[in-house]
Amino acid sequence: MEVKIARYAGVCYGVERALKLAQLSAEEASEVHSFGPLIHNPQAVASLQEQGVQVAETLDEVGEGTLIIRSHGVAPDVIEEANTRGLTVVDATCPHVSKAQESAEKLAADGYLVVIVGEADHPEVSAIRARSGEEVVVIGSADELPPRLGNRMVGVVVQTTQMADILDEVVEDLLPRVSELRIFNTICDATSKRQAAAAELAAEVDVMVVVGGHNSGNTSRLSQICRQVNTNTYHVETSKEIDPAWFTDAEVVGVTAGASTPGEQMAGVVERIESLS
């Protein structure tokens, strides 16, 4: 049984940067917290906890020391309050996420109604929303757009790990309905490359395995994209979830991984699959 790995897979620059900042903080400070899980990968978060980086869901859980801003970003008032409390703030927000935040802030300041395309309950979207003015619309698809928008200026930003097809549908729906439409395509290049490579590989193999946190939006979308091409697609966090029955009669297996999946995690899954040959 042959195992093929997608051309683009695994940890992206933003996640790698966040992990390095967290590890460096753990080496330099005696008390370190991340505001929420640093990334959406339970195994990586658990490893950071072993190194001394604890997860805090509120600032009240942080007594002193260093506070790391998660890769998904936070609302501005969180950073302001942390500074007021005398905490050392390390901003590990992904640069692409920061760009989406800045784009939303600019649109709101220029008088646009901001439409955010993304998951309403995702921390990245929450952080973008906090910079989008008092009136903001968050949608997961074009179907969720309000029926009436009025003759007004509308600006669109996108969660960095969303799919381009969804953005295209939203833009197509909005164009004839508003007086002016401004679009910031804030889907990051790493996401686009991983999605395209995953779909390409899924079409060539008998079974496709997607590795990454079950709580990871970008990994879940990779799984969704692969399943649209190949129904024999499975999403796992670790090699322990591999079921040998999935590979009965399979000659070629494809493997990809979400942008928040460390290399060793993907390597462990590949090793487990290869052991079944």
PDB file of C-alpha atoms in Angstrom:
ATOM      1  CA  MET A   1       0.000   0.000   0.000  1.00  0.00           C
ATOM      2  CA  GLU A   2       1.449   3.337  -1.115  1.00  0.00           C
ATOM      3  CA  VAL A   3       1.041   6.482   0.984  1.00  0.00           C
ATOM      4  CA  LYS A   4       1.076   9.872  -0.724  1.00  0.00           C
ATOM      5  CA  ILE A   5       1.270  13.175   1.153  1.00  0.00           C
ATOM      6  CA  ALA A   6      -0.354  16.338  -0.190  1.00  0.00           C
ATOM      7  CA  ARG A   7       2.026  18.922  -1.695  1.00  0.00           C
ATOM      8  CA  TYR A   8       0.948  21.441   0.931  1.00  0.00           C
ATOM      9  CA  ALA A   9       0.028  20.104   4.356  1.00  0.00           C
ATOM     10  CA  GLY A  10       0.528  20.720   8.034  1.00  0.00           C
ATOM     11  CA  VAL A  11       1.628  23.668  10.137  1.00  0.00           C
ATOM     12  CA  CYS A  12       1.462  27.082   8.473  1.00  0.00           C
ATOM     13  CA  TYR A  13       3.657  30.095   9.212  1.00  0.00           C
ATOM     14  CA  GLY A  14       1.149  31.696  11.595  1.00  0.00           C
ATOM     15  CA  VAL A  15       0.840  28.573  13.743  1.00  0.00           C
ATOM     16  CA  GLU A  16       4.575  27.904  13.707  1.00  0.00           C
ATOM     17  CA  ARG A  17       5.193  31.502  14.805  1.00  0.00           C
ATOM     18  CA  ALA A  18       2.650  31.214  17.631  1.00  0.00           C
ATOM     19  CA  LEU A  19       4.203  27.978  18.898  1.00  0.00           C
ATOM     20  CA  LYS A  20       7.699  29.477  18.888  1.00  0.00           C
ATOM     21  CA  LEU A  21       6.537  32.579  20.756  1.00  0.00           C
ATOM     22  CA  ALA A  22       4.815  30.416  23.366  1.00  0.00           C
ATOM     23  CA  GLN A  23       7.840  28.174  23.844  1.00  0.00           C
ATOM     24  CA  LEU A  24      10.152  31.179  24.147  1.00  0.00           C
ATOM     25  CA  SER A  25       7.815  32.770  26.694  1.00  0.00           C
ATOM     26  CA  ALA A  26       7.813  29.571  28.736  1.00  0.00           C
ATOM     27  CA  GLU A  27      11.601  29.656  28.853  1.00  0.00           C
ATOM     28  CA  GLU A  28      11.748  33.286  29.952  1.00  0.00           C
ATOM     29  CA  ALA A  29       8.859  33.638  32.429  1.00  0.00           C
ATOM     30  CA  SER A  30       7.791  31.672  35.474  1.00  0.00           C
ATOM     31  CA  GLU A  31       4.062  32.151  34.903  1.00  0.00           C
ATOM     32  CA  VAL A  32       2.688  31.995  31.362  1.00  0.00           C
ATOM     33  CA  HIS A  33      -0.892  31.747  30.090  1.00  0.00           C
ATOM     34  CA  SER A  34      -2.440  31.806  26.645  1.00  0.00           C
ATOM     35  CA  PHE A  35      -5.787  33.536  26.312  1.00  0.00           C
ATOM     36  CA  GLY A  36      -7.767  30.515  25.179  1.00  0.00           C
ATOM     37  CA  PRO A  37      -6.059  27.579  23.419  1.00  0.00           C
ATOM     38  CA  LEU A  38      -3.114  28.959  21.431  1.00  0.00           C
ATOM     39  CA  ILE A  39      -4.119  26.914  18.364  1.00  0.00           C
ATOM     40  CA  HIS A  40      -6.884  24.418  17.620  1.00  0.00           C
ATOM     41  CA  ASN A  41      -4.853  21.295  18.209  1.00  0.00           C
ATOM     42  CA  PRO A  42      -5.422  19.530  21.554  1.00  0.00           C
ATOM     43  CA  GLN A  43      -2.146  17.582  21.409  1.00  0.00           C
ATOM     44  CA  ALA A  44      -0.062  20.694  20.764  1.00  0.00           C
ATOM     45  CA  VAL A  45      -1.876  22.598  23.532  1.00  0.00           C
ATOM     46  CA  ALA A  46      -1.266  19.713  25.950  1.00  0.00           C
ATOM     47  CA  SER A  47       2.434  19.740  25.032  1.00  0.00           C
ATOM     48  CA  LEU A  48       2.610  23.475  25.746  1.00  0.00           C
ATOM     49  CA  GLN A  49       0.977  22.928  29.131  1.00  0.00           C
ATOM     50  CA  GLU A  50       3.733  20.451  29.976  1.00  0.00           C
ATOM     51  CA  GLN A  51       6.209  23.226  29.114  1.00  0.00           C
ATOM     52  CA  GLY A  52       4.422  25.640  31.451  1.00  0.00           C
ATOM     53  CA  VAL A  53       1.976  27.442  29.175  1.00  0.00           C
ATOM     54  CA  GLN A  54      -1.435  27.210  30.817  1.00  0.00           C
ATOM     55  CA  VAL A  55      -4.741  28.077  29.160  1.00  0.00           C
ATOM     56  CA  ALA A  56      -6.848  30.899  30.644  1.00  0.00           C
ATOM     57  CA  GLU A  57     -10.350  31.598  29.397  1.00  0.00           C
ATOM     58  CA  THR A  58     -10.597  34.908  31.300  1.00  0.00           C
ATOM     59  CA  LEU A  59      -8.114  37.466  32.596  1.00  0.00           C
ATOM     60  CA  ASP A  60      -9.261  36.739  36.142  1.00  0.00           C
ATOM     61  CA  GLU A  61      -7.531  33.352  35.812  1.00  0.00           C
ATOM     62  CA  VAL A  62      -4.194  35.114  35.243  1.00  0.00           C
ATOM     63  CA  GLY A  63      -2.506  36.403  38.372  1.00  0.00           C
ATOM     64  CA  GLU A  64       0.692  37.818  36.918  1.00  0.00           C
ATOM     65  CA  GLY A  65       3.408  37.091  34.385  1.00  0.00           C
ATOM     66  CA  THR A  66       2.980  36.684  30.648  1.00  0.00           C
ATOM     67  CA  LEU A  67      -0.210  36.520  28.628  1.00  0.00           C
ATOM     68  CA  ILE A  68       0.034  35.135  25.096  1.00  0.00           C
ATOM     69  CA  ILE A  69      -2.612  36.262  22.617  1.00  0.00           C
ATOM     70  CA  ARG A  70      -3.798  33.183  20.750  1.00  0.00           C
ATOM     71  CA  SER A  71      -3.145  32.800  17.021  1.00  0.00           C
ATOM     72  CA  HIS A  72      -6.812  33.595  16.307  1.00  0.00           C
ATOM     73  CA  GLY A  73      -6.530  37.005  17.944  1.00  0.00           C
ATOM     74  CA  VAL A  74      -8.727  38.624  20.611  1.00  0.00           C
ATOM     75  CA  ALA A  75     -10.880  41.730  21.005  1.00  0.00           C
ATOM     76  CA  PRO A  76      -8.875  44.946  21.609  1.00  0.00           C
ATOM     77  CA  ASP A  77     -10.312  45.397  25.098  1.00  0.00           C
ATOM     78  CA  VAL A  78      -8.688  42.142  26.228  1.00  0.00           C
ATOM     79  CA  ILE A  79      -5.232  43.466  25.367  1.00  0.00           C
ATOM     80  CA  GLU A  80      -5.999  46.848  26.936  1.00  0.00           C
ATOM     81  CA  GLU A  81      -7.167  45.228  30.159  1.00  0.00           C
ATOM     82  CA  ALA A  82      -4.133  42.907  30.264  1.00  0.00           C
ATOM     83  CA  ASN A  83      -1.806  45.891  29.950  1.00  0.00           C
ATOM     84  CA  THR A  84      -3.747  47.720  32.682  1.00  0.00           C
ATOM     85  CA  ARG A  85      -3.236  44.734  34.975  1.00  0.00           C
ATOM     86  CA  GLY A  86       0.513  44.874  34.409  1.00  0.00           C
ATOM     87  CA  LEU A  87       0.771  41.641  32.443  1.00  0.00           C
ATOM     88  CA  THR A  88       3.462  41.133  29.838  1.00  0.00           C
ATOM     89  CA  VAL A  89       1.514  40.688  26.606  1.00  0.00           C
ATOM     90  CA  VAL A  90       2.957  38.586  23.790  1.00  0.00           C
ATOM     91  CA  ASP A  91       0.869  38.915  20.640  1.00  0.00           C
ATOM     92  CA  ALA A  92       0.888  35.611  18.756  1.00  0.00           C
ATOM     93  CA  THR A  93      -1.983  36.600  16.481  1.00  0.00           C
ATOM     94  CA  CYS A  94      -1.388  35.200  12.990  1.00  0.00           C
ATOM     95  CA  PRO A  95      -0.326  38.064  10.684  1.00  0.00           C
ATOM     96  CA  HIS A  96      -3.042  37.056   8.195  1.00  0.00           C
ATOM     97  CA  VAL A  97      -5.643  37.282  10.961  1.00  0.00           C
ATOM     98  CA  SER A  98      -4.286  40.700  11.925  1.00  0.00           C
ATOM     99  CA  LYS A  99      -4.764  41.795   8.312  1.00  0.00           C
ATOM    100  CA  ALA A 100      -8.415  40.675   8.425  1.00  0.00           C
ATOM    101  CA  GLN A 101      -8.902  42.616  11.673  1.00  0.00           C
ATOM    102  CA  GLU A 102      -7.342  45.753  10.184  1.00  0.00           C
ATOM    103  CA  SER A 103      -9.476  45.440   7.047  1.00  0.00           C
ATOM    104  CA  ALA A 104     -12.687  45.206   9.087  1.00  0.00           C
ATOM    105  CA  GLU A 105     -11.635  48.181  11.207  1.00  0.00           C
ATOM    106  CA  LYS A 106     -10.936  50.284   8.106  1.00  0.00           C
ATOM    107  CA  LEU A 107     -14.264  49.377   6.511  1.00  0.00           C
ATOM    108  CA  ALA A 108     -16.184  50.334   9.648  1.00  0.00           C
ATOM    109  CA  ALA A 109     -14.276  53.622   9.961  1.00  0.00           C
ATOM    110  CA  ASP A 110     -15.100  54.452   6.325  1.00  0.00           C
ATOM    111  CA  GLY A 111     -18.817  53.953   6.907  1.00  0.00           C
ATOM    112  CA  TYR A 112     -19.330  50.513   5.400  1.00  0.00           C
ATOM    113  CA  LEU A 113     -21.632  47.866   6.833  1.00  0.00           C
ATOM    114  CA  VAL A 114     -19.161  45.058   7.544  1.00  0.00           C
ATOM    115  CA  VAL A 115     -20.103  41.543   6.463  1.00  0.00           C
ATOM    116  CA  ILE A 116     -17.864  38.832   7.894  1.00  0.00           C
ATOM    117  CA  VAL A 117     -17.890  35.483   6.093  1.00  0.00           C
ATOM    118  CA  GLY A 118     -17.039  32.820   8.652  1.00  0.00           C
ATOM    119  CA  GLU A 119     -18.107  30.760  11.648  1.00  0.00           C
ATOM    120  CA  ALA A 120     -19.970  32.986  14.101  1.00  0.00           C
ATOM    121  CA  ASP A 121     -18.689  31.140  17.181  1.00  0.00           C
ATOM    122  CA  HIS A 122     -15.052  30.921  16.044  1.00  0.00           C
ATOM    123  CA  PRO A 123     -12.566  32.987  18.111  1.00  0.00           C
ATOM    124  CA  GLU A 124     -11.011  34.483  14.976  1.00  0.00           C
ATOM    125  CA  VAL A 125     -14.398  35.751  13.824  1.00  0.00           C
ATOM    126  CA  SER A 126     -15.143  37.100  17.300  1.00  0.00           C
ATOM    127  CA  ALA A 127     -11.898  39.080  17.228  1.00  0.00           C
ATOM    128  CA  ILE A 128     -12.682  40.481  13.758  1.00  0.00           C
ATOM    129  CA  ARG A 129     -16.230  41.302  14.824  1.00  0.00           C
ATOM    130  CA  ALA A 130     -14.961  43.324  17.776  1.00  0.00           C
ATOM    131  CA  ARG A 131     -13.300  45.688  15.265  1.00  0.00           C
ATOM    132  CA  SER A 132     -16.215  45.937  12.837  1.00  0.00           C
ATOM    133  CA  GLY A 133     -18.334  48.668  14.412  1.00  0.00           C
ATOM    134  CA  GLU A 134     -21.668  48.451  16.160  1.00  0.00           C
ATOM    135  CA  GLU A 135     -23.568  47.178  13.126  1.00  0.00           C
ATOM    136  CA  VAL A 136     -22.017  44.034  11.652  1.00  0.00           C
ATOM    137  CA  VAL A 137     -23.317  40.921   9.877  1.00  0.00           C
ATOM    138  CA  VAL A 138     -21.687  37.496  10.337  1.00  0.00           C
ATOM    139  CA  ILE A 139     -22.660  34.777   7.877  1.00  0.00           C
ATOM    140  CA  GLY A 140     -21.525  31.259   7.076  1.00  0.00           C
ATOM    141  CA  SER A 141     -22.874  31.333   3.520  1.00  0.00           C
ATOM    142  CA  ALA A 142     -24.781  33.518   1.061  1.00  0.00           C
ATOM    143  CA  ASP A 143     -28.034  31.922   2.241  1.00  0.00           C
ATOM    144  CA  GLU A 144     -27.583  33.664   5.611  1.00  0.00           C
ATOM    145  CA  LEU A 145     -27.439  37.185   4.180  1.00  0.00           C
ATOM    146  CA  PRO A 146     -30.241  39.474   5.397  1.00  0.00           C
ATOM    147  CA  PRO A 147     -33.081  39.741   2.853  1.00  0.00           C
ATOM    148  CA  ARG A 148     -32.873  43.541   2.929  1.00  0.00           C
ATOM    149  CA  LEU A 149     -29.659  45.536   3.055  1.00  0.00           C
ATOM    150  CA  GLY A 150     -30.865  48.836   1.686  1.00  0.00           C
ATOM    151  CA  ASN A 151     -29.071  51.095  -0.727  1.00  0.00           C
ATOM    152  CA  ARG A 152     -25.852  51.266   1.261  1.00  0.00           C
ATOM    153  CA  MET A 153     -22.129  50.616   1.173  1.00  0.00           C
ATOM    154  CA  VAL A 154     -21.139  47.101   2.189  1.00  0.00           C
ATOM    155  CA  GLY A 155     -17.654  45.772   2.894  1.00  0.00           C
ATOM    156  CA  VAL A 156     -16.726  42.087   3.103  1.00  0.00           C
ATOM    157  CA  VAL A 157     -13.941  40.385   5.029  1.00  0.00           C
ATOM    158  CA  VAL A 158     -13.403  36.655   5.365  1.00  0.00           C
ATOM    159  CA  GLN A 159     -12.244  34.303   8.081  1.00  0.00           C
ATOM    160  CA  THR A 160      -8.739  33.361   6.937  1.00  0.00           C
ATOM    161  CA  THR A 161      -9.471  29.629   6.722  1.00  0.00           C
ATOM    162  CA  GLN A 162     -12.715  29.853   4.736  1.00  0.00           C
ATOM    163  CA  MET A 163     -13.280  28.431   1.251  1.00  0.00           C
ATOM    164  CA  ALA A 164     -13.077  30.725  -1.776  1.00  0.00           C
ATOM    165  CA  ASP A 165     -16.263  29.245  -3.262  1.00  0.00           C
ATOM    166  CA  ILE A 166     -18.290  30.529  -0.312  1.00  0.00           C
ATOM    167  CA  LEU A 167     -16.824  34.030  -0.683  1.00  0.00           C
ATOM    168  CA  ASP A 168     -17.638  33.988  -4.419  1.00  0.00           C
ATOM    169  CA  GLU A 169     -21.270  33.101  -3.697  1.00  0.00           C
ATOM    170  CA  VAL A 170     -21.585  35.907  -1.144  1.00  0.00           C
ATOM    171  CA  VAL A 171     -20.118  38.469  -3.537  1.00  0.00           C
ATOM    172  CA  GLU A 172     -22.394  37.325  -6.361  1.00  0.00           C
ATOM    173  CA  ASP A 173     -25.433  37.704  -4.092  1.00  0.00           C
ATOM    174  CA  LEU A 174     -24.419  41.145  -2.795  1.00  0.00           C
ATOM    175  CA  LEU A 175     -23.380  42.854  -6.037  1.00  0.00           C
ATOM    176  CA  PRO A 176     -26.851  43.673  -7.377  1.00  0.00           C
ATOM    177  CA  ARG A 177     -28.247  44.583  -3.958  1.00  0.00           C
ATOM    178  CA  VAL A 178     -25.975  47.337  -2.628  1.00  0.00           C
ATOM    179  CA  SER A 179     -24.849  50.795  -3.725  1.00  0.00           C
ATOM    180  CA  GLU A 180     -21.170  49.982  -3.289  1.00  0.00           C
ATOM    181  CA  LEU A 181     -19.338  46.752  -2.506  1.00  0.00           C
ATOM    182  CA  ARG A 182     -15.778  46.569  -1.229  1.00  0.00           C
ATOM    183  CA  ILE A 183     -14.141  43.191  -0.736  1.00  0.00           C
ATOM    184  CA  PHE A 184     -11.076  42.209   1.246  1.00  0.00           C
ATOM    185  CA  ASN A 185     -10.247  38.632   0.338  1.00  0.00           C
ATOM    186  CA  THR A 186      -8.532  37.774   3.609  1.00  0.00           C
ATOM    187  CA  ILE A 187      -8.383  34.012   2.986  1.00  0.00           C
ATOM    188  CA  CYS A 188      -4.715  33.262   3.578  1.00  0.00           C
ATOM    189  CA  ASP A 189      -2.518  31.773   0.878  1.00  0.00           C
ATOM    190  CA  ALA A 190      -1.592  28.787   3.053  1.00  0.00           C
ATOM    191  CA  THR A 191      -5.265  27.859   3.354  1.00  0.00           C
ATOM    192  CA  SER A 192      -5.874  28.112  -0.385  1.00  0.00           C
ATOM    193  CA  LYS A 193      -2.832  26.001  -1.211  1.00  0.00           C
ATOM    194  CA  ARG A 194      -3.736  23.293   1.319  1.00  0.00           C
ATOM    195  CA  GLN A 195      -7.315  23.102   0.101  1.00  0.00           C
ATOM    196  CA  ALA A 196      -6.322  22.842  -3.566  1.00  0.00           C
ATOM    197  CA  ALA A 197      -3.606  20.253  -2.887  1.00  0.00           C
ATOM    198  CA  ALA A 198      -5.953  18.176  -0.711  1.00  0.00           C
ATOM    199  CA  ALA A 199      -8.674  18.084  -3.384  1.00  0.00           C
ATOM    200  CA  GLU A 200      -6.129  17.186  -6.043  1.00  0.00           C
ATOM    201  CA  LEU A 201      -4.729  14.287  -4.023  1.00  0.00           C
ATOM    202  CA  ALA A 202      -8.130  13.012  -2.881  1.00  0.00           C
ATOM    203  CA  ALA A 203      -9.092  12.517  -6.529  1.00  0.00           C
ATOM    204  CA  GLU A 204      -6.059  10.293  -7.115  1.00  0.00           C
ATOM    205  CA  VAL A 205      -6.217   7.885  -4.160  1.00  0.00           C
ATOM    206  CA  ASP A 206      -8.423   5.095  -2.846  1.00  0.00           C
ATOM    207  CA  VAL A 207      -8.588   6.455   0.721  1.00  0.00           C
ATOM    208  CA  MET A 208      -7.915   9.944   2.040  1.00  0.00           C
ATOM    209  CA  VAL A 209      -6.898  10.699   5.634  1.00  0.00           C
ATOM    210  CA  VAL A 210      -7.001  14.241   7.033  1.00  0.00           C
ATOM    211  CA  VAL A 211      -4.984  14.850  10.207  1.00  0.00           C
ATOM    212  CA  GLY A 212      -5.739  17.574  12.733  1.00  0.00           C
ATOM    213  CA  GLY A 213      -7.809  18.666  15.705  1.00  0.00           C
ATOM    214  CA  HIS A 214     -11.485  17.834  15.590  1.00  0.00           C
ATOM    215  CA  ASN A 215     -12.002  21.369  16.914  1.00  0.00           C
ATOM    216  CA  SER A 216     -10.002  22.881  14.048  1.00  0.00           C
ATOM    217  CA  GLY A 217     -12.081  24.757  11.491  1.00  0.00           C
ATOM    218  CA  ASN A 218      -9.429  24.660   8.775  1.00  0.00           C
ATOM    219  CA  THR A 219      -8.890  20.905   9.232  1.00  0.00           C
ATOM    220  CA  SER A 220     -12.631  20.231   9.165  1.00  0.00           C
ATOM    221  CA  ARG A 221     -12.898  22.161   5.897  1.00  0.00           C
ATOM    222  CA  LEU A 222     -10.053  20.118   4.425  1.00  0.00           C
ATOM    223  CA  SER A 223     -11.987  16.991   5.367  1.00  0.00           C
ATOM    224  CA  GLN A 224     -15.144  18.415   3.803  1.00  0.00           C
ATOM    225  CA  ILE A 225     -13.335  19.285   0.566  1.00  0.00           C
ATOM    226  CA  CYS A 226     -11.745  15.841   0.339  1.00  0.00           C
ATOM    227  CA  ARG A 227     -15.030  14.070   1.053  1.00  0.00           C
ATOM    228  CA  GLN A 228     -16.684  15.916  -1.823  1.00  0.00           C
ATOM    229  CA  VAL A 229     -14.085  14.351  -4.119  1.00  0.00           C
ATOM    230  CA  ASN A 230     -13.567  11.004  -2.374  1.00  0.00           C
ATOM    231  CA  THR A 231     -16.201   9.536  -0.047  1.00  0.00           C
ATOM    232  CA  ASN A 232     -13.525   7.349   1.578  1.00  0.00           C
ATOM    233  CA  THR A 233     -12.214  10.305   3.590  1.00  0.00           C
ATOM    234  CA  TYR A 234     -11.463  10.132   7.319  1.00  0.00           C
ATOM    235  CA  HIS A 235     -10.573  12.905   9.774  1.00  0.00           C
ATOM    236  CA  VAL A 236      -8.337  11.866  12.674  1.00  0.00           C
ATOM    237  CA  GLU A 237      -6.366  13.686  15.342  1.00  0.00           C
ATOM    238  CA  THR A 238      -3.781  10.980  16.007  1.00  0.00           C
ATOM    239  CA  SER A 239      -2.660   7.578  14.792  1.00  0.00           C
ATOM    240  CA  LYS A 240      -4.693   5.939  17.587  1.00  0.00           C
ATOM    241  CA  GLU A 241      -7.878   6.705  15.660  1.00  0.00           C
ATOM    242  CA  ILE A 242      -6.783   4.800  12.561  1.00  0.00           C
ATOM    243  CA  ASP A 243      -9.037   1.827  11.752  1.00  0.00           C
ATOM    244  CA  PRO A 244      -7.342  -0.842   9.599  1.00  0.00           C
ATOM    245  CA  ALA A 245     -10.721  -1.680   8.067  1.00  0.00           C
ATOM    246  CA  TRP A 246     -10.653   1.645   6.217  1.00  0.00           C
ATOM    247  CA  PHE A 247      -7.832   0.399   4.003  1.00  0.00           C
ATOM    248  CA  THR A 248      -9.192  -2.985   2.927  1.00  0.00           C
ATOM    249  CA  ASP A 249      -8.319  -3.414  -0.767  1.00  0.00           C
ATOM    250  CA  ALA A 250      -6.775   0.086  -0.873  1.00  0.00           C
ATOM    251  CA  GLU A 251      -3.660   0.410  -3.010  1.00  0.00           C
ATOM    252  CA  VAL A 252      -2.976   4.129  -2.605  1.00  0.00           C
ATOM    253  CA  VAL A 253      -3.726   6.258   0.461  1.00  0.00           C
ATOM    254  CA  GLY A 254      -3.518  10.045   0.569  1.00  0.00           C
ATOM    255  CA  VAL A 255      -2.682  12.050   3.680  1.00  0.00           C
ATOM    256  CA  THR A 256      -3.009  15.744   4.363  1.00  0.00           C
ATOM    257  CA  ALA A 257      -3.065  17.825   7.535  1.00  0.00           C
ATOM    258  CA  GLY A 258      -4.575  21.070   8.750  1.00  0.00           C
ATOM    259  CA  ALA A 259      -2.560  24.250   9.211  1.00  0.00           C
ATOM    260  CA  SER A 260      -2.568  23.717  12.990  1.00  0.00           C
ATOM    261  CA  THR A 261      -1.207  20.154  12.824  1.00  0.00           C
ATOM    262  CA  PRO A 262       2.458  19.712  13.867  1.00  0.00           C
ATOM    263  CA  GLY A 263       4.635  17.634  11.564  1.00  0.00           C
ATOM    264  CA  GLU A 264       5.222  14.863  14.099  1.00  0.00           C
ATOM    265  CA  GLN A 265       1.479  14.346  14.438  1.00  0.00           C
ATOM    266  CA  MET A 266       1.062  13.824  10.702  1.00  0.00           C
ATOM    267  CA  ALA A 267       4.195  11.646  10.594  1.00  0.00           C
ATOM    268  CA  GLY A 268       2.725   9.388  13.279  1.00  0.00           C
ATOM    269  CA  VAL A 269      -0.404   8.833  11.202  1.00  0.00           C
ATOM    270  CA  VAL A 270       1.638   8.091   8.072  1.00  0.00           C
ATOM    271  CA  GLU A 271       3.796   5.607   9.989  1.00  0.00           C
ATOM    272  CA  ARG A 272       0.696   3.849  11.321  1.00  0.00           C
ATOM    273  CA  ILE A 273      -0.839   3.547   7.847  1.00  0.00           C
ATOM    274  CA  GLU A 274       2.392   2.243   6.359  1.00  0.00           C
ATOM    275  CA  SER A 275       2.589  -0.408   9.110  1.00  0.00           C
ATOM    276  CA  LEU A 276      -0.661  -1.875   7.818  1.00  0.00           C
ATOM    277  CA  SER A 277       0.847  -2.749   4.435  1.00  0.00           C
TER     278      SER A 277
END
